[in-house]
Structures are given as structure tokens and as C-alpha cells.
């Protein structure tokens, strides 16, 4: 009695909220104009392999004309015209500097040596216990040598710079006017007109804590860049100084390396590299770097940089690309490493990061992910008429069709299927097919039905002909008859509803257990029935659709589809809403409660707007017939990295993304803003883009259909117009 009263109160509470939202102004508009675009810049990372034993640490890199010199623990490696040569170095290299001739000076713990000269020079006796920290060539055989306890000059003989006694020297530089600058742990030193000055004794900001790690000259202007504990700054001859901290967008520090290329600044830290142009870009994790500690950075030109770490060198190149070319490469990935009996499946890497060790494995949501790929191929075929797209869509459809036939239960699709010989362990609920050749996974969820009922109508409209029209018509009829005849539940092999296959009015409208799913599951069922009626023409589906609206107000339930605010936020539900939104709006007419549907998706998109998910923006734009963040959708499609390996990406240490006081629903720390797409783990659209740290050890690769679907959907609807 008390429990029933509680459930009724919950229902009244939510229906009361729905009544409030019904007064939202009517939405109107025309189909938005598409965005015309051409090539864009895609960042691509490759490894630079040195001709040395694995494990050699790279300390410094220099460029002199066409020659790149890499100083590592295993030697001096020179790269000329695409070929490497190696010269030995004195063991124990810690740093290096380049002379005007291009010859390399190297420093060991307490000695220095010059390339081509078979001898070393040790620090003077008074510095013998100190450690060399940095070198700078003044002339061919004249050096400044920094240590952990002072500064020395060397021209065949040693002398001490008394002004820096007892100070750790971190970096040395000569500016365009010939002044010498020294970054130390006790001030920024300058030698000018024969005099030494410590700028922290009179003019530098107290908050810099008198500590500097790196120096660089500005590009074409006369000025000096410095990196400190909390900031990177610039002292300009013309007085246009600046300082960037975390509040200004600097992702992290201390800044241990600074390099410039034109107006671009490259920054190295102990936890990743940073590029500053008009905005900030952060590189960490094995998607971009062999190791997060940055030893040196060498810009080769405005589009290519080498980044040295203790574990090797990454090359990051900014390459002009067209989105359709990117789509072609993503298509190849699916065919090469994700096709499993026609299903688009997970790719497991036996050796993390090594794509050659790929093996496909079954997944709980094989049906959903295959549906997304199939829909992308349907749109692609509609746009290009490419027979390969049709072939791919048909192959995916036949695999989806098998998900239903393999169970032997009309209208009940499995989550996945595998050959009977495959070991499935204790992962889920597996059954043997009637012919004994396959095992299929049961307890199919609403996620799978969302995928099926999203993709089949598109296949029917855009690809299917001849027998395939009849086949998809029959399949949709069986699935929806299974659900409708079992009181809007998905019934498993045991004759009971699956855990998440619940859409019946009693549960959604009256049970507190389903209060969270009330809006989204109401949306799903109305969308399923609309699609089923469109494909099959069976009146029973239209009658059910109208009954759920008139008797059980499923349309009004939809208004609060997206749960947020004081309620738990489930990011994985978003695809389970927006895919049905698309199908619902594809087939609505004037007899439907269109204004209510528009209020629902308008509210949902407003909540999702900040997430910058391309597919949501496109579906909202198509449904509402107005621009719902099309430029953001285009930007995000361009930002999706080419490397879709599940690398661990960590951002919780960053300064530029303030922490939300509320954790996510799993208790993880999250930012108040989404982490930029290239800087977070691969997550399709079904995970929290605000979470700081995510990803794994690189033992899997995503199929990339989360890019292909919005791209080809945008092309199909004329919202993304690609220029040659």
C-alpha cells in the first residue's frame, strides 16, 4: 500500500514537471543552410626510429641546414636526405649544445667534449662535485656551462661567473641583441653591456618565485620567452610583454622547454607537450608521445615537429586533409580490423598499441555498433551511389539479420553470436543455436533494439531493393510483434523480459524503478512503432503508437527525456535518445504531436549543447529545421584523431580545466568543461567527455563508425557540403 502510494507520487511529480514544460514557446524554422568547407588540418603522429639499440634516451635535437642531429645516450645520430648515420659519444651524455659550425658539444656528469675530438675536459676542482645541468655555445670553442651550483665559462680554460655562485642554472640563451640570459632557481639573470643583473631583485613578479627553467628567443620580434613554475612569459623590447598562467589557458607546468616556429610556441613539461598558436593544444599519453616527460622539442617547419622523450621521439605533422578522405581511411579500418562475420566488433590488440596483433572479439553491443556502421553506409550510398557502400550495408544487414535468426525465437535478436568452438567463458548469458553451429548471447538490452530500429528503416529507404525489401520488412515485423505482443517488453528464451527491454506503460508510468527511464523509453517506443509502420505498413503498429499517446501520454513523458541537474546524468543514454529522435522526426506528419516532440528534442539538445557531440547537433538541426551547432559538429569531426587506439589519457593534473565539485555517477573527478577531443580517450558518443582520466593501456581499437555516421548523415541532409 505504502509502496504503491510512493510510486503514484513519483508519477505525479514527473507528470507535473511535464505540464510545466508544455508552455515552452512553439518552435518553428526552415531547414538550415549547410556549411561549405574544404580541406582542414589533421594532426598525425608517427614514431621516429633511431638507428640504435632500443631504450636509448634522447636528450637534445638540433637542425643545421638539411641536417638533423639527435643526441642520445647511444650516440650522435645525423639525419640527412632521409638517411641516418651514427657517431659514438662519450658515455653518460646529459645535455648538448651546437657550435656555429654545426659541431656538437656534449656534457656528461662533470665533463664536456666536442664532436670529433677524442678527449674530455673536466670541471675545475672547485666544481668537481657538482653536476652539469646545461650548455650554451658562445663561439665555436667558447661555452657557458651551467651546473647545479653555479655558472662557468670555458674557452680551453675554465673561469667562474661569480655573480651566479651557489645558484642552480637551468638554461642559457643569447638574445638577438647579444645579451646573455640565464634561467636559475634564484632569479632570471641578464648579462648586458658588461654587467650582470638579477631581474628578480627589482622588477620580476613575486609570484614567479624567482624560479625559471627554460628560455627561447621570440620569432621575428625582439624579445625573450621564459618558462617558470606556474607560467610562460615574454619580455619584449617594444614593451608588449605578456604572461600566460593556467587561468590564461596554460595546461600545465613547470615549463621545462620552449621552442618557437613562426608565431607558434612549443612547450615541454614533465607531463606532456603543449602547442600555443591562436589556442592551446595539449599532447600527452601514447596517442601522441612515447613518454610524457619532454626532454626536447625541435620544430622542423610550421607543420612538423619532433618531440624527444626518455622513450623515443614522436613526429607530429599537421597535414591538409578532406573529411571524405578521412572517412575513406576509417572505412579501411573497419574492413581490416573490425569485421567479424559481418558484425562490426571490438578489436583486441594482443600487444598494446600494435595493430598487427589485432583480433576481433564479441561485444555486448555488437548489434548497436553494427547498426551505427550500417546506417553510415546507407547514407554514404545515398550520397555517392558507390557500390562498395551498398555492399557494406548489405553485409552488415545480413549479420544483423543473423542476430535474430540464430536465436530461433522470432523477433528476438541476440546481442552477439560466435562459432560454437569459441570460448566465451562466463561473460554473459550464452545459448546454443538449434543447428549446434553457433552460440548466441542473450539478455538483449534496449541499446540493441535502438540500434536495430534506427538502422533498418534507413536500409529499407536508401539501400534495399528486390528481396531485401521483403526481408527487412519481415524482420522489422517480427521484432516489433515480439515486443508489442508481450506488452511492450523484449522477451528472452526463458519467456521473461530481458533486464533492460522494458517499455510497457505500467512500468514507465507507475513504477519508481523506471522513473529514470520514463522519458527516454517512451521516446524509444514511439520511434520504434513509427519506424515499424513505415517499413511494414501494418496498422497494428500505428494503432499501438496512437494508443500509447492517447491513453498513456508517452508523448508528454518524452518532454523530460534527458535527466540532468539534481538527477543522475547518464551520458551513455544520449545515443539511446538521439537515434530514436532521428527516426521519429524522419517519419512524423501533421497528425502527430509535433510541437511536443520538438519541445522534447529542443530541451535535450540545450542540455547537450555544451558537450559538442557532432551527431547530436546534426540530429537536432535536422529535426528542428534550424542550425543547432553545425560549426561545432564540423570542428569536432575534424578534431577526431586518426589513432583510435584506447590509450590512457590523463588530464586531472591540468590547470586549464577547473574541477567540478560534483563527481560523475561513478564517483570520478570531472571538469566543468569537456576535455578536447584529441586530448581525451576514444569514447564514441556514449561516455562522459568531462571526465579527466580515461582510456586503457592501448589493448583495443575503436572501429570509428562514431565518425562515419555523423559525417555521412550530414552529407546526406546537405548540412555538410564538401568542396573540392
JSON list of C-alpha atoms in Angstrom, two decimals, residues 150 161 172 287 292 316 323 331 339 344 439 497 508 550 586-587 611 614 625-626 641-642:
[
{"chain": "A", "resi": 150, "resn": "UNK", "atom": "CA", "xyz": [76.83, 27.98, -10.44]},
{"chain": "A", "resi": 161, "resn": "UNK", "atom": "CA", "xyz": [80.93, 33.66, -13.14]},
{"chain": "A", "resi": 172, "resn": "UNK", "atom": "CA", "xyz": [71.23, 29.76, -21.00]},
{"chain": "A", "resi": 287, "resn": "UNK", "atom": "CA", "xyz": [48.43, 8.58, -28.69]},
{"chain": "A", "resi": 292, "resn": "UNK", "atom": "CA", "xyz": [55.07, 12.15, -21.11]},
{"chain": "A", "resi": 316, "resn": "UNK", "atom": "CA", "xyz": [53.57, 15.31, -35.09]},
{"chain": "A", "resi": 323, "resn": "UNK", "atom": "CA", "xyz": [36.84, 14.81, -44.46]},
{"chain": "A", "resi": 331, "resn": "UNK", "atom": "CA", "xyz": [36.31, 2.64, -43.77]},
{"chain": "A", "resi": 339, "resn": "UNK", "atom": "CA", "xyz": [34.61, -7.11, -39.47]},
{"chain": "A", "resi": 344, "resn": "UNK", "atom": "CA", "xyz": [31.31, -4.53, -36.58]},
{"chain": "A", "resi": 439, "resn": "UNK", "atom": "CA", "xyz": [26.49, -19.68, -29.64]},
{"chain": "A", "resi": 497, "resn": "UNK", "atom": "CA", "xyz": [11.54, -9.82, -20.27]},
{"chain": "A", "resi": 508, "resn": "UNK", "atom": "CA", "xyz": [7.21, 3.53, -17.13]},
{"chain": "A", "resi": 550, "resn": "UNK", "atom": "CA", "xyz": [-3.79, 8.99, -26.09]},
{"chain": "A", "resi": 586, "resn": "UNK", "atom": "CA", "xyz": [12.04, 11.31, -40.16]},
{"chain": "A", "resi": 587, "resn": "UNK", "atom": "CA", "xyz": [8.52, 9.86, -40.28]},
{"chain": "A", "resi": 611, "resn": "UNK", "atom": "CA", "xyz": [29.17, 18.58, -24.94]},
{"chain": "A", "resi": 614, "resn": "UNK", "atom": "CA", "xyz": [28.58, 16.11, -33.68]},
{"chain": "A", "resi": 625, "resn": "UNK", "atom": "CA", "xyz": [14.99, 22.60, -39.02]},
{"chain": "A", "resi": 626, "resn": "UNK", "atom": "CA", "xyz": [17.47, 25.14, -37.70]},
{"chain": "A", "resi": 641, "resn": "UNK", "atom": "CA", "xyz": [42.15, 11.72, -34.09]},
{"chain": "A", "resi": 642, "resn": "UNK", "atom": "CA", "xyz": [43.27, 9.23, -36.70]}
]
